[in-house]
């Protein structure tokens, strides 16, 4: 599912959230509990407003399961659900901030301690100022890519810190 596909579902519900924000919620829920079900995320992210169409629930379930698989992969293939690179920079920057807001919301709904790796940085990313002059756009593009890479790594670190791998001991 693409960013625009998810945004279409959100617009049909007249929700104030964005695709990036609800994806951030999903990722946070998976960081806190790798066994979280798609239905838990759908109920949390889409609780208000009219009911979702069944086909939208199927699409959302698929997105959640895909996100879960990518986060569990050892290949570091997980990525944030954000607008494509050919979209205007302002839209991409706003979506990044919204993703961070969703992630923080998702973390805050269960995690009572604010002490987890990267929490302060992610909070700061919600306050980014992308009011740019024309000559600053290339630098801003590079900064945005760096922030996205940082967030990808931070998510994987947070997930591993909050969901330590179970050690399997061999019985002789």
C-alpha positions as a Python dict, from the first residue, in 0.01 Angstrom:
ca = {
    (1, 'X'): (0, 0, 0),
    (2, 'X'): (135, 340, -91),
    (3, 'X'): (123, 661, 107),
    (4, 'X'): (-146, 803, -124),
    (5, 'X'): (-357, 483, -96),
    (6, 'X'): (-355, 504, 283),
    (7, 'X'): (-427, 877, 270),
    (8, 'X'): (-734, 804, 53),
    (9, 'X'): (-872, 570, 320),
    (10, 'X'): (-810, 833, 586),
    (11, 'X'): (-980, 1106, 382),
    (12, 'X'): (-1288, 883, 337),
    (13, 'X'): (-1314, 864, 716),
    (14, 'X'): (-1279, 1241, 753),
    (15, 'X'): (-997, 1174, 997),
    (16, 'X'): (-754, 1444, 1102),
    (17, 'X'): (-464, 1201, 1082),
    (18, 'X'): (-234, 1149, 786),
    (19, 'X'): (-104, 826, 634),
    (20, 'X'): (235, 899, 787),
    (21, 'X'): (88, 950, 1133),
    (22, 'X'): (-114, 627, 1138),
    (23, 'X'): (190, 435, 1007),
    (24, 'X'): (396, 586, 1289),
    (25, 'X'): (136, 456, 1535),
    (26, 'X'): (160, 107, 1383),
    (27, 'X'): (539, 105, 1403),
    (28, 'X'): (536, 220, 1766),
    (29, 'X'): (285, -49, 1858),
    (30, 'X'): (511, -309, 1695),
    (31, 'X'): (816, -169, 1876),
    (32, 'X'): (636, -210, 2206),
    (33, 'X'): (498, -554, 2131),
    (34, 'X'): (608, -748, 1825),
    (35, 'X'): (296, -966, 1862),
    (36, 'X'): (55, -675, 1820),
    (37, 'X'): (-230, -762, 1588),
    (38, 'X'): (-342, -550, 1294),
    (39, 'X'): (-689, -524, 1448),
    (40, 'X'): (-538, -352, 1756),
    (41, 'X'): (-377, -89, 1533),
    (42, 'X'): (-687, -42, 1321),
    (43, 'X'): (-900, 4, 1633),
    (44, 'X'): (-651, 255, 1776),
    (45, 'X'): (-582, 455, 1462),
    (46, 'X'): (-933, 453, 1316),
    (47, 'X'): (-1151, 454, 1629),
    (48, 'X'): (-1319, 785, 1553),
    (49, 'X'): (-1544, 866, 1262),
    (50, 'X'): (-1742, 638, 1034),
    (51, 'X'): (-1666, 267, 1010),
    (52, 'X'): (-1408, 147, 763),
    (53, 'X'): (-1517, -41, 453),
    (54, 'X'): (-1429, -410, 462),
    (55, 'X'): (-1195, -374, 162),
    (56, 'X'): (-1014, -91, 343),
    (57, 'X'): (-972, -312, 650),
    (58, 'X'): (-817, -581, 430),
    (59, 'X'): (-576, -325, 278),
    (60, 'X'): (-485, -190, 622),
    (61, 'X'): (-432, -541, 757),
    (62, 'X'): (-199, -615, 464),
    (63, 'X'): (-3, -293, 527),
    (64, 'X'): (33, -377, 897),
    (65, 'X'): (149, -732, 827),
    (66, 'X'): (396, -606, 565),
    (67, 'X'): (532, -349, 812),
    (68, 'X'): (564, -621, 1076),
    (69, 'X'): (756, -848, 835),
    (70, 'X'): (989, -567, 731),
    (71, 'X'): (1060, -481, 1094),
    (72, 'X'): (1136, -846, 1174),
    (73, 'X'): (1371, -887, 879),
    (74, 'X'): (1744, -904, 940),
    (75, 'X'): (1799, -725, 608),
    (76, 'X'): (1720, -372, 741),
    (77, 'X'): (1449, -326, 475),
    (78, 'X'): (1199, -148, 700),
    (79, 'X'): (1111, 203, 587),
    (80, 'X'): (879, 481, 694),
    (81, 'X'): (559, 524, 495),
    (82, 'X'): (607, 872, 350),
    (83, 'X'): (524, 1048, 22),
    (84, 'X'): (737, 956, -278),
    (85, 'X'): (1059, 1145, -343),
    (86, 'X'): (903, 1318, -645),
    (87, 'X'): (653, 1497, -419),
    (88, 'X'): (727, 1854, -311),
    (89, 'X'): (970, 1887, -23),
    (90, 'X'): (724, 2067, 204),
    (91, 'X'): (475, 1778, 183),
    (92, 'X'): (748, 1523, 255),
    (93, 'X'): (877, 1723, 551),
    (94, 'X'): (530, 1764, 696),
    (95, 'X'): (468, 1391, 655),
    (96, 'X'): (794, 1313, 835),
    (97, 'X'): (689, 1529, 1129),
    (98, 'X'): (347, 1362, 1130),
    (99, 'X'): (509, 1018, 1124),
    (100, 'X'): (710, 1117, 1432),
    (101, 'X'): (396, 1246, 1605),
    (102, 'X'): (218, 918, 1534),
    (103, 'X'): (515, 719, 1659),
    (104, 'X'): (530, 923, 1979),
    (105, 'X'): (155, 882, 2028),
    (106, 'X'): (184, 507, 1978),
    (107, 'X'): (475, 484, 2220),
    (108, 'X'): (301, 702, 2477),
    (109, 'X'): (-20, 503, 2482),
    (110, 'X'): (158, 204, 2637),
    (111, 'X'): (510, 305, 2736),
    (112, 'X'): (485, 499, 3062),
    (113, 'X'): (854, 579, 3084),
    (114, 'X'): (979, 839, 2841),
    (115, 'X'): (1323, 683, 2855),
    (116, 'X'): (1376, 478, 2545),
    (117, 'X'): (1648, 517, 2282),
    (118, 'X'): (1598, 820, 2060),
    (119, 'X'): (1294, 965, 2235),
    (120, 'X'): (1433, 1317, 2262),
    (121, 'X'): (1549, 1321, 1900),
    (122, 'X'): (1213, 1205, 1771),
    (123, 'X'): (1040, 1473, 1978),
    (124, 'X'): (1269, 1732, 1818),
    (125, 'X'): (1185, 1601, 1469),
    (126, 'X'): (822, 1701, 1529),
    (127, 'X'): (939, 2063, 1556),
    (128, 'X'): (1142, 2088, 1237),
    (129, 'X'): (1115, 2412, 1041),
    (130, 'X'): (1118, 2362, 667),
    (131, 'X'): (1039, 2717, 561),
    (132, 'X'): (1313, 2728, 299),
    (133, 'X'): (1466, 2966, 56),
    (134, 'X'): (1520, 2833, -298),
    (135, 'X'): (1896, 2796, -249),
    (136, 'X'): (1847, 2580, 64),
    (137, 'X'): (1635, 2310, -100),
    (138, 'X'): (1917, 2071, -193),
    (139, 'X'): (2059, 2084, 158),
    (140, 'X'): (1711, 2031, 303),
    (141, 'X'): (1661, 1729, 74),
    (142, 'X'): (1984, 1579, 205),
    (143, 'X'): (1887, 1654, 565),
    (144, 'X'): (1549, 1491, 516),
    (145, 'X'): (1712, 1173, 383),
    (146, 'X'): (1952, 1169, 680),
    (147, 'X'): (1664, 1209, 927),
    (148, 'X'): (1472, 927, 759),
    (149, 'X'): (1776, 699, 783),
    (150, 'X'): (1823, 795, 1146),
    (151, 'X'): (1458, 714, 1219),
    (152, 'X'): (1482, 377, 1044),
    (153, 'X'): (1781, 285, 1259),
    (154, 'X'): (1621, 428, 1574),
    (155, 'X'): (1306, 223, 1520),
    (156, 'X'): (1506, -97, 1490),
    (157, 'X'): (1708, -10, 1802),
    (158, 'X'): (1395, 76, 2000),
    (159, 'X'): (1229, -245, 1888),
    (160, 'X'): (1528, -456, 1990),
    (161, 'X'): (1558, -277, 2326),
    (162, 'X'): (1190, -321, 2410),
    (163, 'X'): (1155, -672, 2261),
    (164, 'X'): (1475, -855, 2347),
    (165, 'X'): (1525, -1177, 2152),
    (166, 'X'): (1445, -1491, 2341),
    (167, 'X'): (1758, -1696, 2396),
    (168, 'X'): (1711, -2061, 2309),
    (169, 'X'): (1926, -2285, 2524),
    (170, 'X'): (2017, -2631, 2411),
    (171, 'X'): (1918, -2909, 2646),
    (172, 'X'): (2172, -3193, 2663),
}
